Coordinates of C-alpha atoms in Angstrom, one line a residue:
Chain A
S1 CA 0.0 0.0 0.0
S2 CA 1.4 3.3 -1.1
W3 CA 0.9 5.3 2.2
L4 CA 3.2 2.8 4.0
V5 CA 5.9 3.4 1.4
S6 CA 5.6 7.2 1.7
A7 CA 5.7 7.0 5.5
N8 CA 9.0 5.1 5.4
R9 CA 10.6 7.8 3.3
A10 CA 12.2 10.7 5.2
V11 CA 10.0 13.8 5.0
A12 CA 11.8 16.1 2.5
P13 CA 11.8 19.8 3.3
P14 CA 9.6 21.9 1.1
P15 CA 11.4 22.9 -2.1
P16 CA 12.8 26.4 -2.1
P17 CA 10.7 28.9 -4.1
Q18 CA 11.2 28.1 -7.7
R19 CA 13.4 30.5 -9.6
R20 CA 13.6 29.6 -13.2
I21 CA 17.0 29.6 -14.9
M22 CA 17.2 31.9 -17.9
P23 CA 20.0 33.3 -20.1
V24 CA 21.7 36.4 -18.9
K25 CA 20.0 39.7 -20.0
W26 CA 21.1 43.3 -19.8
V27 CA 18.6 46.0 -20.0
L28 CA 19.9 49.3 -21.4
Y29 CA 18.2 52.6 -22.0
W30 CA 18.8 55.4 -24.4
Q31 CA 20.3 58.5 -22.9
P32 CA 20.0 61.5 -25.2
N33 CA 22.7 64.1 -25.3
Q34 CA 22.2 67.4 -23.4
G35 CA 19.5 69.3 -25.2
S36 CA 18.3 66.4 -27.4
T37 CA 15.1 64.6 -27.2
V38 CA 14.3 61.0 -27.8
S39 CA 12.4 60.1 -31.0
T40 CA 11.2 57.1 -32.9
Q41 CA 13.9 57.8 -35.5
I42 CA 16.4 56.4 -33.0
L43 CA 14.4 53.2 -32.8
N44 CA 14.6 52.8 -36.6
E45 CA 18.3 53.5 -36.6
A46 CA 18.8 50.9 -33.9
A47 CA 16.8 48.4 -35.8
Q48 CA 18.9 49.0 -38.9
C49 CA 22.1 48.8 -36.8
A50 CA 21.0 45.3 -35.6
E51 CA 20.6 44.2 -39.2
S52 CA 24.0 45.6 -40.1
I53 CA 25.7 43.2 -37.7
N54 CA 23.8 40.3 -39.2
G55 CA 20.8 40.4 -36.9
V56 CA 17.8 38.5 -38.1
K57 CA 14.4 40.2 -37.3
E58 CA 12.2 37.8 -35.4
G59 CA 9.1 39.8 -34.9
R60 CA 7.6 42.3 -32.4
W61 CA 7.9 42.3 -28.7
K62 CA 5.8 44.0 -26.1
A63 CA 5.7 44.5 -22.4
T64 CA 3.8 46.7 -19.9
L65 CA 4.8 48.5 -16.8
N66 CA 2.6 50.1 -14.2
Y67 CA 3.4 52.6 -11.4
Y68 CA 1.2 52.1 -8.5
K69 CA 0.4 54.4 -5.7
P70 CA -1.3 53.5 -2.4
M71 CA -4.9 54.9 -2.1
L72 CA -4.7 56.1 1.5
R73 CA -7.3 58.3 3.2
D74 CA -4.6 60.4 4.9
Q75 CA -1.2 60.2 3.3
S76 CA 0.5 62.2 6.0
N77 CA -0.2 59.6 8.7
H78 CA 1.9 57.1 6.8
P79 CA 5.1 58.8 5.7
D80 CA 7.1 55.6 5.7
L81 CA 5.0 53.7 3.2
P82 CA 6.8 53.3 -0.1
R83 CA 5.6 55.7 -2.8
D84 CA 7.3 53.9 -5.6
F85 CA 5.7 50.6 -6.3
L86 CA 6.2 49.1 -9.8
G87 CA 4.4 46.3 -11.5
I88 CA 5.7 44.9 -14.7
S89 CA 4.7 42.1 -17.1
L90 CA 7.5 40.6 -19.2
A91 CA 7.2 39.2 -22.7
D92 CA 9.2 36.1 -21.7
Q93 CA 6.8 35.2 -18.9
P94 CA 3.3 35.9 -20.1
S95 CA 1.7 34.1 -17.1
K96 CA 3.6 36.1 -14.4
Y97 CA 3.6 39.6 -13.0
Y98 CA 6.5 41.1 -11.1
F99 CA 6.4 43.7 -8.3
I100 CA 9.3 45.8 -7.3
I101 CA 9.7 48.2 -4.4
R102 CA 13.0 49.8 -5.3
S103 CA 13.5 51.7 -2.1
Q104 CA 13.1 48.5 0.0
R105 CA 15.0 46.4 -2.5
I106 CA 12.2 44.0 -2.9
V107 CA 11.2 42.0 -6.0
V108 CA 8.4 39.5 -6.1
E109 CA 7.0 37.2 -8.7
A110 CA 3.3 36.7 -8.8
D111 CA 0.8 35.1 -11.1
A112 CA -0.5 37.4 -13.7
T113 CA -4.0 37.1 -12.4
I114 CA -3.0 39.2 -9.4
Q115 CA -3.8 42.3 -11.4
L116 CA -7.5 41.3 -11.1
I117 CA -7.2 41.3 -7.4
M118 CA -5.5 44.7 -7.4
E119 CA -8.3 46.1 -9.5
K120 CA -10.9 44.7 -7.2
L121 CA -9.3 45.9 -4.0
Q122 CA -8.4 49.3 -5.3
S123 CA -5.9 49.7 -2.4
Y124 CA -3.2 50.5 -4.9
K125 CA -4.0 52.3 -8.1
S126 CA -2.0 52.4 -11.2
K127 CA -1.2 56.0 -11.8
V128 CA 1.0 55.6 -14.8
S129 CA 0.9 52.8 -17.4
L130 CA 3.6 52.4 -20.0
Y131 CA 3.9 50.2 -23.0
F132 CA 7.2 48.8 -24.4
D133 CA 6.8 48.3 -28.0
G134 CA 9.4 47.2 -30.5
F135 CA 11.2 44.4 -32.3
Q136 CA 13.3 41.4 -31.6
Y137 CA 16.4 40.3 -33.4
Q138 CA 18.5 37.2 -33.3
L139 CA 22.3 37.6 -33.7
G140 CA 23.6 34.0 -33.4
D141 CA 23.7 33.3 -29.7
F142 CA 22.6 36.9 -28.8
R143 CA 19.0 38.1 -28.7
L144 CA 18.3 41.8 -29.0
R145 CA 15.1 43.7 -28.3
V146 CA 14.7 47.4 -29.0
G147 CA 11.6 49.2 -28.2
R148 CA 10.1 52.6 -27.4
V149 CA 8.5 53.4 -24.1
V150 CA 5.1 55.0 -24.7
P151 CA 2.5 55.9 -22.1
V152 CA -0.9 54.2 -22.6
H153 CA -3.4 56.5 -24.3
S154 CA -0.5 58.6 -25.7
E155 CA 1.7 58.6 -28.8
S156 CA 4.5 60.5 -27.3
I157 CA 7.6 58.5 -26.9
R158 CA 9.2 58.7 -23.4
G159 CA 12.3 56.7 -24.0
I160 CA 13.9 53.7 -25.7
V161 CA 15.0 50.5 -24.0
M162 CA 17.2 47.7 -25.3
E163 CA 17.4 44.2 -24.0
V164 CA 20.5 42.1 -24.8
E165 CA 20.5 38.4 -24.0
Y166 CA 23.3 35.9 -24.3
L167 CA 21.6 32.5 -24.6
P168 CA 24.4 30.0 -23.7
I169 CA 25.1 31.4 -20.2
S170 CA 22.9 31.9 -17.2
S171 CA 25.6 33.1 -14.8
M172 CA 25.9 36.9 -14.5
E173 CA 29.5 36.8 -13.6
K174 CA 30.6 34.4 -16.4
A175 CA 28.7 36.5 -19.0
R176 CA 30.0 39.8 -17.9
K177 CA 32.9 40.1 -20.3
V178 CA 30.9 38.8 -23.2
M179 CA 28.1 41.3 -22.6
E180 CA 30.6 44.2 -22.1
E181 CA 32.2 43.4 -25.4
F182 CA 28.9 43.0 -27.2
V183 CA 27.8 46.4 -26.0
E184 CA 31.1 47.8 -27.3
I185 CA 30.5 46.2 -30.7
W186 CA 27.0 47.6 -30.6
H187 CA 28.2 51.1 -29.7
E188 CA 30.7 51.0 -32.5
A189 CA 28.1 50.0 -35.1
L190 CA 25.7 52.7 -33.8
S191 CA 28.3 55.4 -33.8
K192 CA 28.5 55.2 -37.6
R193 CA 25.0 56.7 -37.6
S194 CA 25.8 59.8 -35.7
L195 CA 22.9 59.8 -33.3
S196 CA 22.7 62.3 -30.5
G197 CA 22.9 60.0 -27.5
K198 CA 23.9 56.5 -26.5
F199 CA 22.6 53.4 -24.8
V200 CA 23.6 53.1 -21.2
N201 CA 23.7 50.1 -19.0
S202 CA 22.5 50.5 -15.5
E203 CA 25.0 49.1 -13.0
L204 CA 23.2 47.7 -10.0
N205 CA 23.8 45.4 -7.1
F206 CA 21.5 42.4 -7.6
G207 CA 22.6 41.0 -4.2
E208 CA 20.7 43.9 -2.5
F209 CA 17.5 42.5 -3.9
G210 CA 18.3 39.0 -2.6
L211 CA 19.1 37.8 -6.2
A212 CA 21.9 35.4 -6.9
D213 CA 24.4 35.1 -9.7
T214 CA 22.1 32.8 -11.7
Y215 CA 19.8 34.9 -13.9
T216 CA 16.1 34.9 -13.4
P217 CA 13.0 36.9 -14.5
Q218 CA 13.3 38.7 -11.2
H219 CA 16.6 40.1 -12.4
T220 CA 14.8 41.6 -15.4
G221 CA 12.1 43.1 -13.3
V222 CA 14.7 44.9 -11.1
Q223 CA 16.7 46.1 -14.1
Y224 CA 13.5 47.7 -15.5
A225 CA 12.8 49.4 -12.2
I226 CA 16.2 50.9 -12.2
V227 CA 16.1 51.8 -15.9
M228 CA 12.7 53.6 -15.5
A229 CA 14.1 55.5 -12.6
H230 CA 17.0 56.7 -14.7
M231 CA 14.8 57.5 -17.6
I232 CA 12.4 59.6 -15.6
A233 CA 15.3 61.5 -14.0
T234 CA 17.1 62.3 -17.3
V235 CA 14.0 63.0 -19.4
Q236 CA 11.2 65.4 -18.6
P237 CA 9.9 64.8 -15.1
V238 CA 6.7 62.8 -15.0
V239 CA 3.6 64.7 -13.9
R240 CA 2.7 62.8 -10.8
G241 CA -1.1 62.5 -10.5
Chain B
M1 CA 18.2 -22.5 -13.3
Q2 CA 16.3 -25.5 -14.7
S3 CA 13.4 -25.1 -12.4
L4 CA 13.3 -21.4 -13.0
Q5 CA 13.3 -22.1 -16.8
Q6 CA 10.4 -24.5 -16.3
S7 CA 8.4 -22.2 -14.1
L8 CA 8.9 -19.3 -16.5
A9 CA 8.0 -21.5 -19.4
V10 CA 4.7 -22.3 -17.7
S11 CA 3.9 -18.7 -16.8
H12 CA 4.8 -17.3 -20.3
Q13 CA 2.9 -19.8 -22.3
S14 CA 1.1 -17.0 -24.1
E15 CA 4.5 -15.7 -25.4
P16 CA 5.3 -17.0 -28.8
D17 CA 9.1 -17.2 -28.2
A18 CA 11.3 -17.5 -25.2
P19 CA 13.1 -14.3 -24.3
P20 CA 16.6 -15.4 -25.5
K21 CA 15.0 -16.1 -28.9
Q22 CA 13.2 -12.7 -29.0
V23 CA 16.4 -11.0 -28.2
A24 CA 18.4 -12.9 -30.8
Q25 CA 15.7 -12.1 -33.3
A26 CA 15.9 -8.4 -32.4
M27 CA 19.7 -8.5 -32.9
E28 CA 19.2 -10.2 -36.3
R29 CA 16.7 -7.6 -37.3
L30 CA 19.0 -4.8 -36.3
N31 CA 21.7 -6.4 -38.5
Q32 CA 19.2 -6.6 -41.4
A33 CA 18.3 -3.0 -40.9
A34 CA 21.9 -2.0 -41.1
R35 CA 22.3 -3.9 -44.3
V36 CA 19.2 -2.3 -45.8
I37 CA 20.5 1.1 -44.7
A38 CA 23.8 0.4 -46.5
D39 CA 21.9 -0.6 -49.6
I40 CA 19.9 2.6 -49.4
R41 CA 23.1 4.6 -49.2
L42 CA 24.5 2.9 -52.2
G43 CA 21.2 3.4 -54.1
A44 CA 21.2 7.1 -53.2
D45 CA 24.8 7.4 -54.6
R46 CA 23.7 5.7 -57.8
I47 CA 20.7 8.0 -58.2
L48 CA 22.8 11.1 -57.7
E49 CA 25.3 9.8 -60.2
A50 CA 22.5 9.1 -62.7
M51 CA 21.2 12.7 -62.2
F52 CA 24.6 14.1 -62.7
V53 CA 25.1 12.1 -65.9
A54 CA 21.7 13.2 -67.1
S55 CA 22.5 16.8 -66.5
N56 CA 25.3 16.5 -69.1
P57 CA 23.9 17.1 -72.6
R58 CA 24.5 13.7 -74.0
H59 CA 21.0 12.8 -75.1
N60 CA 21.0 9.1 -74.6
D61 CA 18.6 7.0 -72.6
A62 CA 21.0 5.3 -70.2
P63 CA 20.7 7.7 -67.3
L64 CA 16.9 7.6 -67.4
Q65 CA 16.9 3.8 -67.3
L66 CA 19.4 3.8 -64.5
F67 CA 17.3 6.3 -62.6
L68 CA 14.1 4.3 -63.0
K69 CA 15.8 1.1 -61.9
E70 CA 17.4 2.7 -58.9
D71 CA 14.1 4.4 -58.0
A72 CA 12.3 1.0 -57.9
S73 CA 15.0 -0.6 -55.9
M74 CA 15.1 2.3 -53.4
R75 CA 11.4 2.1 -52.9
Q76 CA 11.8 -1.6 -52.2
H77 CA 14.6 -0.9 -49.7
L78 CA 12.7 1.8 -47.9
Q79 CA 9.7 -0.6 -47.7
D80 CA 11.9 -3.3 -46.3
L81 CA 13.3 -0.8 -43.8
R82 CA 9.8 0.3 -42.7
S83 CA 8.7 -3.3 -42.1
I84 CA 11.9 -4.1 -40.1
G85 CA 11.4 -1.0 -38.1
K86 CA 7.9 -1.9 -37.4
K87 CA 8.9 -5.3 -36.1
L88 CA 11.6 -3.8 -34.0
E89 CA 9.2 -1.3 -32.5
E90 CA 6.7 -4.1 -31.7
S91 CA 9.4 -6.0 -29.9
G92 CA 10.4 -2.9 -27.9
V93 CA 13.8 -2.2 -29.3
L94 CA 13.5 1.3 -30.7
T95 CA 11.2 2.7 -28.0
E96 CA 12.2 3.1 -24.4
S97 CA 10.0 0.3 -23.3
L98 CA 13.1 -1.4 -22.0
R99 CA 11.7 -1.7 -18.5
S100 CA 8.5 -3.3 -19.6
R101 CA 10.5 -6.2 -21.1
S102 CA 12.5 -6.9 -18.1
N103 CA 10.2 -9.6 -16.7
S104 CA 12.0 -12.5 -18.3
W105 CA 15.1 -13.9 -16.7
G106 CA 16.7 -10.5 -16.3
L107 CA 17.1 -10.2 -20.0
H108 CA 16.5 -6.9 -21.8
M109 CA 15.8 -6.1 -25.4
P110 CA 18.7 -4.3 -27.2
L111 CA 18.3 -0.6 -27.2
V112 CA 19.3 1.8 -30.0
C113 CA 20.6 4.9 -28.3
P114 CA 20.1 8.3 -29.9
D115 CA 23.7 8.5 -30.9
G116 CA 23.4 5.3 -32.9
A117 CA 25.1 2.9 -30.5
V118 CA 23.4 -0.4 -30.1
V119 CA 23.4 -1.7 -26.6
A120 CA 23.0 -5.5 -26.8
Y121 CA 21.1 -7.4 -24.2
A122 CA 22.4 -7.5 -20.7
W123 CA 22.7 -11.3 -20.4
K124 CA 25.0 -11.8 -23.3
R125 CA 27.1 -8.7 -22.4
Q126 CA 27.1 -9.8 -18.8
L127 CA 28.7 -13.2 -19.7
A128 CA 31.0 -11.7 -22.1
G129 CA 31.9 -9.1 -19.5
Q130 CA 32.6 -11.6 -16.9
A131 CA 35.0 -13.5 -19.1
G132 CA 36.7 -10.3 -20.3
A133 CA 36.9 -8.9 -16.8
S134 CA 38.6 -11.8 -15.2
A135 CA 41.2 -11.9 -18.0
V136 CA 41.9 -8.2 -17.6
D137 CA 42.0 -8.6 -13.9
R138 CA 44.4 -11.5 -14.0
T139 CA 46.7 -9.6 -16.3
R140 CA 46.6 -6.5 -14.0
L141 CA 47.3 -8.5 -11.0
A142 CA 50.2 -10.2 -12.7
L143 CA 51.7 -6.9 -13.8
K144 CA 51.3 -5.4 -10.3
A145 CA 53.0 -8.4 -8.7
F146 CA 55.8 -8.2 -11.2
T147 CA 56.3 -4.4 -10.7
D148 CA 56.2 -4.8 -6.9
Q149 CA 58.8 -7.5 -7.0
K150 CA 61.0 -5.6 -9.4
R151 CA 60.8 -2.5 -7.2
R152 CA 61.6 -4.5 -4.1
F153 CA 64.5 -6.5 -5.4
F154 CA 65.9 -4.2 -8.1
P155 CA 65.4 -0.7 -6.7
H156 CA 68.2 0.7 -8.8
I157 CA 66.4 0.0 -12.0
D158 CA 64.2 3.0 -12.7
D159 CA 60.9 1.6 -13.8
G160 CA 59.8 5.0 -15.3
L161 CA 56.8 5.5 -13.0
K162 CA 58.5 8.3 -11.0
T163 CA 60.4 10.4 -13.6
E164 CA 61.7 13.9 -12.9
P165 CA 61.0 16.4 -15.6
G166 CA 63.5 15.9 -18.4
S167 CA 64.1 12.3 -17.7
K168 CA 65.8 10.5 -20.6
K169 CA 64.3 7.0 -20.0
H170 CA 62.1 5.3 -22.5
R171 CA 63.4 7.3 -25.3
A172 CA 63.0 4.4 -27.7
S173 CA 59.3 4.0 -27.2
H174 CA 58.3 7.7 -26.8
S175 CA 60.6 9.7 -29.0
L176 CA 58.5 12.8 -28.4
L177 CA 59.6 13.1 -24.8
E178 CA 62.0 15.9 -25.5
H179 CA 59.5 18.3 -24.2
G180 CA 60.2 17.2 -20.7
G181 CA 56.7 16.5 -19.6
E182 CA 55.9 13.5 -17.5
E183 CA 55.6 10.3 -19.4
P184 CA 51.9 9.4 -19.3
V185 CA 52.5 5.8 -18.2
E186 CA 50.2 6.3 -15.2
Y187 CA 47.3 7.6 -17.3
K188 CA 46.4 4.4 -18.9
T189 CA 43.4 3.6 -16.8
L190 CA 40.3 5.8 -16.4
P191 CA 40.6 6.3 -12.6
D192 CA 44.2 7.4 -13.1
I193 CA 43.3 9.8 -15.8
Q194 CA 40.4 11.2 -13.8
S195 CA 42.4 11.8 -10.7
R196 CA 45.3 13.3 -12.6
L197 CA 42.9 15.7 -14.3
E198 CA 41.2 16.7 -11.2
K199 CA 44.5 17.5 -9.6
L200 CA 45.7 19.6 -12.5
V201 CA 42.4 21.5 -13.1
P202 CA 40.7 22.3 -9.8
N203 CA 37.3 23.4 -11.1
V204 CA 36.5 20.6 -13.3
K205 CA 33.9 17.9 -12.5
V206 CA 34.4 14.6 -14.1
S207 CA 31.8 11.8 -14.1
T208 CA 31.6 8.5 -15.9
Y209 CA 28.6 6.6 -17.1
G210 CA 27.5 3.5 -18.9
R211 CA 25.7 4.3 -22.2
L212 CA 22.3 3.7 -20.8
S213 CA 22.8 5.6 -17.6
W214 CA 24.0 8.5 -19.6
L215 CA 20.9 8.4 -21.7
K216 CA 18.8 8.5 -18.6
R217 CA 20.8 11.4 -17.2
A218 CA 20.7 13.4 -20.4
S219 CA 17.0 13.1 -20.6
S220 CA 16.5 14.2 -17.0
L221 CA 18.8 17.3 -17.0
P222 CA 17.1 20.6 -16.4
G223 CA 16.2 22.2 -19.7
S224 CA 15.0 19.0 -21.3
G225 CA 11.4 19.7 -20.3
S226 CA 11.4 16.8 -17.9
D227 CA 10.2 17.3 -14.4
D228 CA 12.1 14.4 -12.9
D229 CA 14.4 15.0 -10.1
P230 CA 17.8 14.2 -11.6
S231 CA 19.1 12.5 -8.4
E232 CA 16.3 10.0 -8.7
E233 CA 17.4 8.9 -12.1
S234 CA 20.9 7.8 -11.4
K235 CA 19.9 4.3 -10.3
P236 CA 21.1 1.8 -12.8
I237 CA 18.6 0.3 -15.1
F238 CA 19.9 -3.3 -14.8
Q239 CA 19.2 -3.6 -11.1
S240 CA 17.0 -6.6 -11.7
S241 CA 19.8 -8.5 -13.1
S242 CA 22.0 -8.0 -10.1
K243 CA 20.1 -10.8 -8.3
M244 CA 21.2 -13.2 -11.0
R245 CA 24.8 -12.3 -10.5
S246 CA 25.1 -13.5 -6.9
G247 CA 28.2 -15.6 -6.6
L248 CA 29.6 -14.4 -9.8
H249 CA 32.4 -11.8 -10.0
D250 CA 31.2 -8.4 -8.8
E251 CA 32.0 -6.4 -11.9
V252 CA 30.1 -3.4 -13.2
V253 CA 27.7 -4.6 -15.9
D254 CA 27.2 -1.3 -17.5
K255 CA 30.8 -0.5 -18.6
V256 CA 32.0 3.1 -18.8
A257 CA 31.2 4.4 -22.2
V258 CA 30.6 8.1 -21.5
I259 CA 32.7 10.7 -19.7
E260 CA 31.1 14.0 -18.7
L261 CA 33.3 16.9 -18.1
S262 CA 31.7 20.1 -16.7
F263 CA 32.8 23.5 -15.4
P264 CA 30.1 25.1 -13.3
S265 CA 28.4 28.0 -15.1
V266 CA 30.5 27.5 -18.2
F267 CA 29.8 24.3 -20.2
R268 CA 29.4 20.6 -20.3
A269 CA 31.4 18.3 -22.6
V270 CA 30.4 14.7 -23.4
V271 CA 33.1 12.2 -24.5
S272 CA 32.2 8.7 -25.7
L273 CA 34.5 5.8 -25.4
N274 CA 34.6 3.0 -27.9
P275 CA 34.7 0.2 -27.0
A276 CA 33.0 0.7 -23.7
G277 CA 35.3 0.2 -20.8
S278 CA 38.4 1.2 -22.8
V279 CA 40.3 4.5 -22.7
D280 CA 39.8 5.2 -26.4
P281 CA 37.7 8.2 -27.2
D282 CA 35.8 8.3 -30.5
A283 CA 33.6 11.4 -30.2
V284 CA 33.2 14.6 -28.2
A285 CA 30.5 17.3 -28.1
F286 CA 30.0 20.5 -26.1
F287 CA 26.8 21.8 -24.6
S288 CA 25.4 24.5 -22.4
L289 CA 24.8 23.6 -18.8
D290 CA 21.2 24.7 -19.2
E291 CA 20.5 22.2 -22.0
G292 CA 19.0 18.8 -21.5
G293 CA 17.4 16.1 -23.5
S294 CA 18.3 12.9 -25.3
Y295 CA 20.2 14.8 -28.0
L296 CA 22.9 15.4 -25.4
H297 CA 25.5 12.9 -26.4
A298 CA 29.0 12.8 -27.9
R299 CA 27.6 12.8 -31.5
G300 CA 24.9 15.4 -30.8
F301 CA 24.9 19.1 -31.3
S302 CA 24.0 21.9 -29.0
V303 CA 21.3 24.4 -29.8
H304 CA 23.8 27.2 -29.3
H305 CA 26.1 28.4 -32.1
V306 CA 29.1 28.7 -29.8
Y307 CA 29.0 25.1 -28.7
K308 CA 28.2 23.8 -32.2
H309 CA 31.3 25.5 -33.5
I310 CA 33.5 24.2 -30.7
T311 CA 32.2 20.7 -31.2
E312 CA 33.4 20.9 -34.9
H313 CA 36.8 22.2 -33.8
A314 CA 37.0 19.4 -31.2
A315 CA 36.5 16.7 -33.8
T316 CA 39.7 18.0 -35.5
A317 CA 41.6 18.0 -32.2
L318 CA 40.4 14.5 -31.4
Q319 CA 41.7 13.2 -34.7
Y320 CA 45.1 14.8 -34.0
F321 CA 45.3 13.2 -30.6
L322 CA 44.3 9.8 -31.9
G323 CA 46.9 10.2 -34.6
F324 CA 49.7 9.8 -32.0
G325 CA 48.6 6.2 -31.4
T326 CA 50.3 6.0 -28.0
G327 CA 47.2 5.5 -26.0
T328 CA 47.4 9.1 -24.8
A329 CA 44.4 10.3 -26.8
L330 CA 41.9 10.3 -23.9
Y331 CA 44.1 12.2 -21.5
S332 CA 45.1 14.8 -24.1
L333 CA 41.5 15.2 -25.1
L334 CA 40.2 15.7 -21.6
L335 CA 43.0 18.1 -20.8
W336 CA 42.4 20.1 -24.0
I337 CA 38.7 20.3 -23.1
C338 CA 39.7 21.8 -19.8
S339 CA 41.4 24.6 -21.6
F340 CA 37.9 25.8 -22.5
E341 CA 37.2 26.8 -18.9
S342 CA 38.3 30.3 -20.1
L343 CA 35.9 30.3 -23.0
Y344 CA 34.1 33.4 -21.8
S345 CA 37.1 35.2 -20.2
K346 CA 40.2 34.7 -22.2
P347 CA 40.6 37.0 -25.2
C348 CA 42.0 35.9 -28.5
S349 CA 45.8 35.7 -28.5
K350 CA 45.9 37.3 -32.0
C351 CA 43.5 40.2 -31.9
G352 CA 43.2 40.7 -28.1
K353 CA 39.4 40.8 -28.1
L354 CA 36.9 38.4 -26.6
L355 CA 34.2 38.7 -29.2
A356 CA 34.7 38.9 -32.9
M357 CA 32.4 38.7 -36.0
D358 CA 33.1 35.3 -37.5
K359 CA 33.3 35.8 -41.3
K360 CA 32.1 32.3 -42.3
S361 CA 29.0 32.1 -40.1
S362 CA 28.4 35.9 -39.8
L363 CA 28.0 35.5 -36.1
I364 CA 29.6 37.2 -33.1
L365 CA 31.5 34.5 -31.2
P366 CA 34.2 34.2 -28.5
P367 CA 37.5 32.5 -29.3
L368 CA 36.4 29.0 -30.1
H369 CA 39.8 27.6 -30.9
R370 CA 42.3 26.3 -28.5
A371 CA 45.7 25.2 -29.8
Y372 CA 46.1 21.5 -29.4
Q373 CA 49.4 20.9 -31.2
E374 CA 51.5 21.1 -28.0
L375 CA 49.5 18.4 -26.2
P376 CA 49.7 15.5 -25.3
L377 CA 53.0 16.0 -23.6
A378 CA 52.5 19.5 -22.1
A379 CA 52.5 19.5 -18.3
N380 CA 49.8 22.2 -18.1
L381 CA 47.2 24.1 -20.1
S382 CA 49.1 27.3 -20.7
V383 CA 50.1 25.9 -24.1
C384 CA 46.5 26.0 -25.3
E385 CA 46.3 29.4 -26.7
A386 CA 42.9 30.8 -27.5
Y387 CA 41.9 32.0 -31.0
H388 CA 38.9 33.2 -32.9
A389 CA 38.2 30.8 -35.8
G390 CA 39.1 33.6 -38.1
C391 CA 42.3 34.6 -36.3
S392 CA 43.6 31.0 -36.0
S393 CA 46.8 30.5 -37.8
D394 CA 45.7 27.3 -39.5
G395 CA 42.9 29.2 -41.0
S396 CA 40.4 26.4 -40.4

């Protein structure tokens, strides 16, 4: 009888929370030169640049990002509550949703259906929603995504992000040199087009967020949180509603 | 054994043939299939030849006739192959229904592994293995006894096992010893090679497997889509036959046929030995650590370009090492594989960069080549310079 067999086995501890293994990804953002603005033209140039280094266009990619703010009756009674609460859905993980509280260094993976609960509870409302919209390219073992950042219900482009993935490696440390040199190659190819700005990588300490060397979707979520913070700081300030 | 035979004969009255006959039939069909495949290959050659001749403007009828004849015989061959394949499938050879056939006397149907190797049934291999093992063991014991005696009574005769660098002994048999490396006399057995490698290269993980246990491991690696816990899968398949072996020599039934070399976070390399249990490598392939599946074997190819290219380069290096014919091929190959630990960190010795656009494949790749000409006699890996395929001096 099966219950006897299972009783004899030592009780295994519950498995640690699943963190999927993925290839290493860097998220870069476009930093326009002083006095320049970001435009869709840069996206087209980047796309052509990818093709110039033998990139193969694979199709569109999309992602969405929401800034949440707590709906409190009296904000002044709770000065410690985080004001910056980000929710992001990633193209790679359509059934998941990622929450990041940057100031507290917290990143959490949830099922995508949690957005339903958030809507019902109305305890945190989305004050800004952004779309990432662009294309995906395959360059051998590298995968590139370039897209513009556009607020929902608007056509004005707020920024440009670029994802670079190196498929054979899932260790951040081991992939570091490879990614650095790829970004150099990318910059060199892009410099031939004399654009007024460059793609910047956001250096950050994943350890502070409790993330390890092996790359996971949570790493992507955190990178986007940082990238958005930089983008907001360097481009026109967002009108906080 | 007789009463067991009788009782099994009674219980399997519904079976048309006794298990040894089924297994023998399966082996015979596999041989037939191999012959038909050879015929198909020849037929394909003839068809191509006919098409080539037909493409020359000679306007005679001969190529057409040849083509029609070959077409008919090819169709017949393919039909034969299909029917043999069907029979093999029914008897459980080509599918992984190995376990389901293990009810009879500890015998198992032959299994065709994804890399094309045929693993014959355990019973026959077991007997063959026993006889072979005791002969090898006897020889090994005799050699050990002789060496011990020689060392004891004739200590002044250097037996070559403890040479200082630059030793002049054994010049006659290994004229390439000028380099001053240690003579690889100690590296003739797999355990010696393994321990030597692990001492020289601290980060490497070396594991050995029989062909079937490797197949199981490959299919259960993360990335293969399988949800099995890999540690559960390492039990040997032929456990049921161990009960039959009581009293016989306690030798491993599943001889070592696969060596896995891995560097955490970098790559995994799979080397196959042929024949199993020997130290003769015959194929090698590289894979990412995040890959898994039954295509992970010494003749398989990774889904990633970088490892595909290294695998092709490794085939050349392997041929070079085998060309020495001194039995050092396995150690040289494994040592050379270890030089790829720096795959993602060591820039090319020619252009100084880590990544470069490979002209032939139009891909951005790290230095995939490692110099192998200085092995097998080098003492360490510093002689394995890194090069991009395009920067490599042999231009391959």
